[in-house]
Coordinates of C-alpha atoms and ligand atoms in Angstrom, one line a residue:
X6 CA 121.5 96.9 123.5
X7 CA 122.8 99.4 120.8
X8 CA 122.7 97.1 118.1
X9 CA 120.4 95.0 116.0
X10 CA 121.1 91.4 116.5
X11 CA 120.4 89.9 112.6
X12 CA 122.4 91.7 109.8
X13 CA 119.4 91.4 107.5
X14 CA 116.0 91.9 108.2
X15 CA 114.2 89.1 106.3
X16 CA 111.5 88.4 108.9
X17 CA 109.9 89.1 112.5
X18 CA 110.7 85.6 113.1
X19 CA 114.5 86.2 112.7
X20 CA 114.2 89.0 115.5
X21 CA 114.4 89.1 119.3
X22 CA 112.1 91.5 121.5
X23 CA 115.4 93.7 122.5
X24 CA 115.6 94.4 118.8
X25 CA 111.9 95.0 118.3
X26 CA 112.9 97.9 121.0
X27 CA 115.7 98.8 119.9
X28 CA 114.0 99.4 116.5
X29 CA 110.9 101.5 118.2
X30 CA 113.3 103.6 120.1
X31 CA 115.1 104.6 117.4
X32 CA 112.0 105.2 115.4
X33 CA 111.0 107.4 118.4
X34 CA 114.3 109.9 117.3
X35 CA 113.4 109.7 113.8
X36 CA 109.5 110.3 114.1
X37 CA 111.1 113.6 116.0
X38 CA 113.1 114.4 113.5
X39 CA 111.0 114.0 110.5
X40 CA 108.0 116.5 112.2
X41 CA 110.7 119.3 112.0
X42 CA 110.8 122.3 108.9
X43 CA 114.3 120.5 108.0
X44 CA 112.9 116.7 107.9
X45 CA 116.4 115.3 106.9
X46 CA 119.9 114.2 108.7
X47 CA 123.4 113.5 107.2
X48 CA 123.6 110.1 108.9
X49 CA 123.6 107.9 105.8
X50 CA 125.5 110.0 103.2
X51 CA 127.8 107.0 102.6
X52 CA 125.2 104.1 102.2
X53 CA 123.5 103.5 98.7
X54 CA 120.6 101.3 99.1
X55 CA 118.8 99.8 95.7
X56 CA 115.1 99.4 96.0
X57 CA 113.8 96.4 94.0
X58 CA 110.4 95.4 93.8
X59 CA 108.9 92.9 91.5
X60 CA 105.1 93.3 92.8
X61 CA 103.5 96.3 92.7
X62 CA 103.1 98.8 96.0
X63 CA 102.1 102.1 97.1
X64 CA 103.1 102.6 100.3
X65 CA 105.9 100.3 101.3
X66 CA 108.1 101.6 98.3
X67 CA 107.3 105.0 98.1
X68 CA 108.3 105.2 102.8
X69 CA 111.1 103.3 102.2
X70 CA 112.2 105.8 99.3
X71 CA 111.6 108.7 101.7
X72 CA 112.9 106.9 104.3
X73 CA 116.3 106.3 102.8
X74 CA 116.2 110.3 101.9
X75 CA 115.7 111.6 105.2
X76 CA 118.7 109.8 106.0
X77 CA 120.4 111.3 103.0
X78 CA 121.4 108.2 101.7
X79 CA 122.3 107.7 97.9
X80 CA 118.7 105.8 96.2
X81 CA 118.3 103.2 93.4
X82 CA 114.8 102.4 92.2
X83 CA 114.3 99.1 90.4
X84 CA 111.2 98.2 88.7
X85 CA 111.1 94.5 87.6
X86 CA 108.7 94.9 84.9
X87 CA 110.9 98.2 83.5
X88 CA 114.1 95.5 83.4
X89 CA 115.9 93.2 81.8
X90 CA 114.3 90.4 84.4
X91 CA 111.7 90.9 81.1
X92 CA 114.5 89.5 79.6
X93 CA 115.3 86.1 81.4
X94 CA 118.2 87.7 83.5
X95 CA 117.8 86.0 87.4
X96 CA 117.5 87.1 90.3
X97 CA 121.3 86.8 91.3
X98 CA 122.6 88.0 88.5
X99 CA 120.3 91.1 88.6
X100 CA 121.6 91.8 92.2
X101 CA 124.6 91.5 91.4
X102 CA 125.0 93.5 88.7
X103 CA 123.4 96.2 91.0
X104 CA 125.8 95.7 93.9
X105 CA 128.8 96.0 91.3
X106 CA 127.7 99.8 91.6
X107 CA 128.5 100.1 94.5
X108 CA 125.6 99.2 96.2
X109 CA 125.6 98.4 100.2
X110 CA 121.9 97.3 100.8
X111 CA 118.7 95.8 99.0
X112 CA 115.3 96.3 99.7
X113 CA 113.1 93.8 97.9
X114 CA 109.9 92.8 97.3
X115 CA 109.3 89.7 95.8
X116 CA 105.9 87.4 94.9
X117 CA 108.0 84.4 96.1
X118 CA 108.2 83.2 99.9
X119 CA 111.7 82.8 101.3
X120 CA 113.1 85.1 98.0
X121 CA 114.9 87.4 100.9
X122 CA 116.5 84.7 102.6
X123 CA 117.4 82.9 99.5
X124 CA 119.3 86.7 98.2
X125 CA 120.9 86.8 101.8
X126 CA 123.0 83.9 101.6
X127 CA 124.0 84.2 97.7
X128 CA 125.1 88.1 97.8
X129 CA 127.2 90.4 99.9
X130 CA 124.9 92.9 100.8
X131 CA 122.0 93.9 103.6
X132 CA 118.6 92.8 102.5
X133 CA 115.5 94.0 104.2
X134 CA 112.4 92.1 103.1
X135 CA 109.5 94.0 101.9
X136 CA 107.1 91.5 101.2
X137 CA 107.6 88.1 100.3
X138 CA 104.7 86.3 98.6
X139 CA 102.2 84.7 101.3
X140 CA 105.7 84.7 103.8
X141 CA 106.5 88.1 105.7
X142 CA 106.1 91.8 106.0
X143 CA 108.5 92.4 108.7
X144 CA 108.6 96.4 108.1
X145 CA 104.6 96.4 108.1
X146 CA 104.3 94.2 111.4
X147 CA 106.8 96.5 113.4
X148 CA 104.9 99.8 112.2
X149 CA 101.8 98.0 113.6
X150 CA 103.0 97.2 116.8
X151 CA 104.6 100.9 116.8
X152 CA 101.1 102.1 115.9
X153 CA 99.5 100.5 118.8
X154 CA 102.2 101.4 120.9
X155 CA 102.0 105.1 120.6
X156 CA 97.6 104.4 120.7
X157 CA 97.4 102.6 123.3
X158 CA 100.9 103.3 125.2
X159 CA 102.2 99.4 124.8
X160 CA 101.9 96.2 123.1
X161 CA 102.5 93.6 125.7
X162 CA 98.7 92.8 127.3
X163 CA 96.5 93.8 124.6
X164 CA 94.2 92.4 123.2
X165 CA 94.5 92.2 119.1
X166 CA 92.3 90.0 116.4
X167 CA 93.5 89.8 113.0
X168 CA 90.3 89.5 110.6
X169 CA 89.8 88.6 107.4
X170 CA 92.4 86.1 104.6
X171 CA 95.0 85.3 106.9
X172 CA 95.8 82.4 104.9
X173 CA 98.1 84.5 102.0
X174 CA 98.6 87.4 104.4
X175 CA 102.6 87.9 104.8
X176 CA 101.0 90.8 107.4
X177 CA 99.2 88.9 109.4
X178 CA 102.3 86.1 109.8
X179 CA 104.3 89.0 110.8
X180 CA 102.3 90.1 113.2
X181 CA 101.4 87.2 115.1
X182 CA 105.3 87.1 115.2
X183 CA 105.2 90.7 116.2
X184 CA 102.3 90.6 118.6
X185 CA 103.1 87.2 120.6
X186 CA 107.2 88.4 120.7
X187 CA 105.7 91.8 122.7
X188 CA 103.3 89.6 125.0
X189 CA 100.2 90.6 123.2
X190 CA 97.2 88.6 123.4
X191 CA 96.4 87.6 119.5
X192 CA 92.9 86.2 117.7
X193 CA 92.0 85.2 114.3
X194 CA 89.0 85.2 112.7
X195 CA 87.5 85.0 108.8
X196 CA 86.2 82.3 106.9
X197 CA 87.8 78.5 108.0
X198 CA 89.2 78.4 104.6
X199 CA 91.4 81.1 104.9
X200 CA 92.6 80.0 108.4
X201 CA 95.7 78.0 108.2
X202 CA 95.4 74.7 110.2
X203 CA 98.8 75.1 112.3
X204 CA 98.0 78.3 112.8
X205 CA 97.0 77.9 117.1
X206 CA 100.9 76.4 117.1
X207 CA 101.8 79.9 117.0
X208 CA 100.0 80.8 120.2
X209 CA 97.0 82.3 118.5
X210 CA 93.0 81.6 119.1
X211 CA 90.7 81.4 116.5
X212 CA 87.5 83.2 116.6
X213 CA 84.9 82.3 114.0
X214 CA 82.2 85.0 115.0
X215 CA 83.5 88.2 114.4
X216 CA 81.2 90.1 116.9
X217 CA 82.4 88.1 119.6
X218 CA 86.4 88.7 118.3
X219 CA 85.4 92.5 118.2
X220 CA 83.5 92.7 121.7
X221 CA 87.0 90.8 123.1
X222 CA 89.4 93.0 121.6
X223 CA 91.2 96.2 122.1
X224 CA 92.9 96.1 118.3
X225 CA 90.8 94.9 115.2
X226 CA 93.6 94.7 112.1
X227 CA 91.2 94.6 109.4
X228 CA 92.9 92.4 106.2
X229 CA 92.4 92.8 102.6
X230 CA 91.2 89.8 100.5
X231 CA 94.2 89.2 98.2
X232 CA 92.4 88.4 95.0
X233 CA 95.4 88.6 93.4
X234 CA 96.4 84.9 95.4
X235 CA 93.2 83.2 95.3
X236 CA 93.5 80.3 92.6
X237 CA 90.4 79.1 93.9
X238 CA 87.3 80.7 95.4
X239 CA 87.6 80.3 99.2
X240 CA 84.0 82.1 100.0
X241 CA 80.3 82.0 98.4
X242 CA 80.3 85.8 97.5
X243 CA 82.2 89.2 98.4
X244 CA 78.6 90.3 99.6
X245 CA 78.1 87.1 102.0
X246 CA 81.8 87.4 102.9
X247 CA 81.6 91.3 103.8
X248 CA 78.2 90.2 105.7
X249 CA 80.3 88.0 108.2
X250 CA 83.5 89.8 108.8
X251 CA 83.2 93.0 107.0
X252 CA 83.3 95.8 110.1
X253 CA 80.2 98.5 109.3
X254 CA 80.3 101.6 111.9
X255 CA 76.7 100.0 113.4
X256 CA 78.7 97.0 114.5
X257 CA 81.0 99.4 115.9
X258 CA 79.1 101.3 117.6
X259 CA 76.7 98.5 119.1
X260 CA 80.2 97.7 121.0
X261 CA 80.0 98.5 124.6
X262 CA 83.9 99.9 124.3
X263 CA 86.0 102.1 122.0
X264 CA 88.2 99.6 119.9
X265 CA 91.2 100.7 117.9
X266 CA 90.8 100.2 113.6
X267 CA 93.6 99.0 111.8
X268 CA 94.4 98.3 107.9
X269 CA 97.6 97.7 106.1
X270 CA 96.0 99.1 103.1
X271 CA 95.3 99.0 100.4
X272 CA 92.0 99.2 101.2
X273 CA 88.8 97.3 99.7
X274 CA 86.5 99.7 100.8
X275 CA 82.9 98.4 101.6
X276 CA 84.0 94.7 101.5
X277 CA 86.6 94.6 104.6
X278 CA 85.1 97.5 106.2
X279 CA 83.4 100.4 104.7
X280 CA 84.6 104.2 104.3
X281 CA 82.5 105.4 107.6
X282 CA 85.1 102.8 109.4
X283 CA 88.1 103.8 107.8
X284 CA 88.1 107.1 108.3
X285 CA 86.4 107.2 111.7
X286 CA 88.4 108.4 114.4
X287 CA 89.0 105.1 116.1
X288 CA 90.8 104.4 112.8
X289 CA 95.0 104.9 112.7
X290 CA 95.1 103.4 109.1
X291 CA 96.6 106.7 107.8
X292 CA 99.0 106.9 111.1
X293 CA 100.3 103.9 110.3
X294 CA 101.3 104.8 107.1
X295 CA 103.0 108.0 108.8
X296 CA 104.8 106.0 111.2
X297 CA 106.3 103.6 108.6
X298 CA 108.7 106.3 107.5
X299 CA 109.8 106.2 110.8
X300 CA 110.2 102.8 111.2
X301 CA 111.4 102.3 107.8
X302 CA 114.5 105.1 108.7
X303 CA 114.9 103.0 111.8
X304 CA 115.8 99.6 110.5
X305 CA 118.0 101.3 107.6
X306 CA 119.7 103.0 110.1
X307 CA 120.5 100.1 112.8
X308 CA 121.0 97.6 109.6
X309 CA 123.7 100.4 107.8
X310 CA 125.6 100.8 111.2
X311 CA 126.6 97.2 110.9
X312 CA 127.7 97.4 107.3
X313 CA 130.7 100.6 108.8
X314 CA 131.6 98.4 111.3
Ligands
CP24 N1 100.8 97.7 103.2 C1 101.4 97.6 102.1 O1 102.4 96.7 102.0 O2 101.0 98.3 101.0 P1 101.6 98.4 99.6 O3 101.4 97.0 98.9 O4 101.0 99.5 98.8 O5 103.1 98.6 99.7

């Protein structure tokens, strides 16, 4: 297959395995290409892609923005709270108005679930989701399984827990959707509140003791508690909730194997795991980050060769 089979990418759900391939192998070409002293090709010099985020982030704008660079494509940045959104102006009409320059793609982040899918069908353009509310982080799920990839030389048969507020996590949905598409073996594990109820129909176990979710697994994806979604308190403490499923380097190293440390980031040091953890060398938080450029080039890339078809 040389071609993605969705014209947007507004979720892991939306994807087959072939183009989870497709994506990694082109990633593979870019990750090449971006190690050189020239870290830039002509491929997208006819392609202007508008970035629009209404929520804040650090690394999921700033690798797309490079991303979209290295493949010399023409860049908007859009910053809600800098815009006339302030204003009252919607959604639509804001795209819109940015697609009348002469815009061929969107990359959005938005606080509300389903915001990508609800763009896709009301304007003529490529969206790629980059974070909807509690929904998906497609972009951030295929990095991870790319990270792991390249760690541990595939996906399919691993072992992987996700740990911590999988509840609001649009990471973790994305990669259960990720994980289970690449026949990857897939735990949960935090507090019961923050474990959604239908969440074994996706073909994931839940593991309440987080020794026993670490001693099974080759992956630990470590999640951040999203304070910023929590109407309500979900756990006694931070401190009792770091004592359960925070990941020290003594728990660690009481293992009797090597396990792999991920983190989307950002990172609540000492509450999800502490700085000894993060940047211990079973860690790949920070090649994660460096493969998301990659990755980020690779879905542009596939996504724009539909649009000059
Ligand atoms: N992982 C991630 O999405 O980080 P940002 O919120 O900084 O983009």
């Amino acid at each position: 297959m040389s071609e993605l089979s969705v014209n947007h990418l507004l979720g892991i759900k939306y994807l087959k395995e072939s183009d989870i391939q497709l994506i990694f192998e082109t990633a593979d070409h870019f990750k090449e290409v971006i190690n050189r002293s020239i870290k830039k090709v002509p491929s997208l010099r006819d392609i202007t892609i508008a970035n629009i985020f209404f929520e804040n982030s650090t690394r999921t704008k700033l690798s797309f923005e490079l991303a979209e660079k290295r493949l010399s494509a023409d860049v908007l940045n859009f910053s809600a709270s800098q815009s006339s959104v302030k204003k009252g102006e919607t959604l639509i009409d804001t795209v819109n108005n940015i697609l009348s320059m002469k815009v061929d793609m969107v990359v959005m982040r938005h606080p509300n679930p389903g915001a990508g899918i609800f763009l896709s069908k009301h304007v003529k353009a490529s969206i790629v989701n980059a974070g909807d509310g509690a929904h998906e982080h497609p972009t951030q799920a295929l990095l991870d399984s790319y990270s792991i990839r390249e760690k541990l030389g595939d996906v399919a048969g691993k072992n992987v827990v996700i740990v911590g507020d999988i509840l609001h996590s649009r990471v973790a949905l994305s990669n259960i959707f990720a994980l289970k598409l690449q026949g990857a073996n897939v735990k949960v594990c935090g507090p019961k509140t923050l474990i959604p109820k239908y969440i074994e129909s996706l073909g994931v176990q839940v593991e309440m003791n987080l020794r026993k979710a670490l001693e099974w697994c080759d992956v630990a994806n470590m999640l951040r508690i999203q304070n910023e979604r929590l109407d309500i308190s979900y756990f006694p403490t931070t401190r009792e909730y770091t004592q359960q499923f925070g990941v020290n380097k003594a728990l660690l190293d009481s293992l009797a194997k090597e396990i792999v440390i991920m983190h989307p980031g950002p990172i609540n040091r000492g509450v999800e795991i502490t700085s000894d953890v993060a940047d211990s060398k079973q860690s790949i938080i920070l090649n994660q980050v460096e493969n998301g450029v990659a990755i980020r080039m690779a879905v542009i890339y596939l996504l724009a060769s539909k649009i000059k078809q």
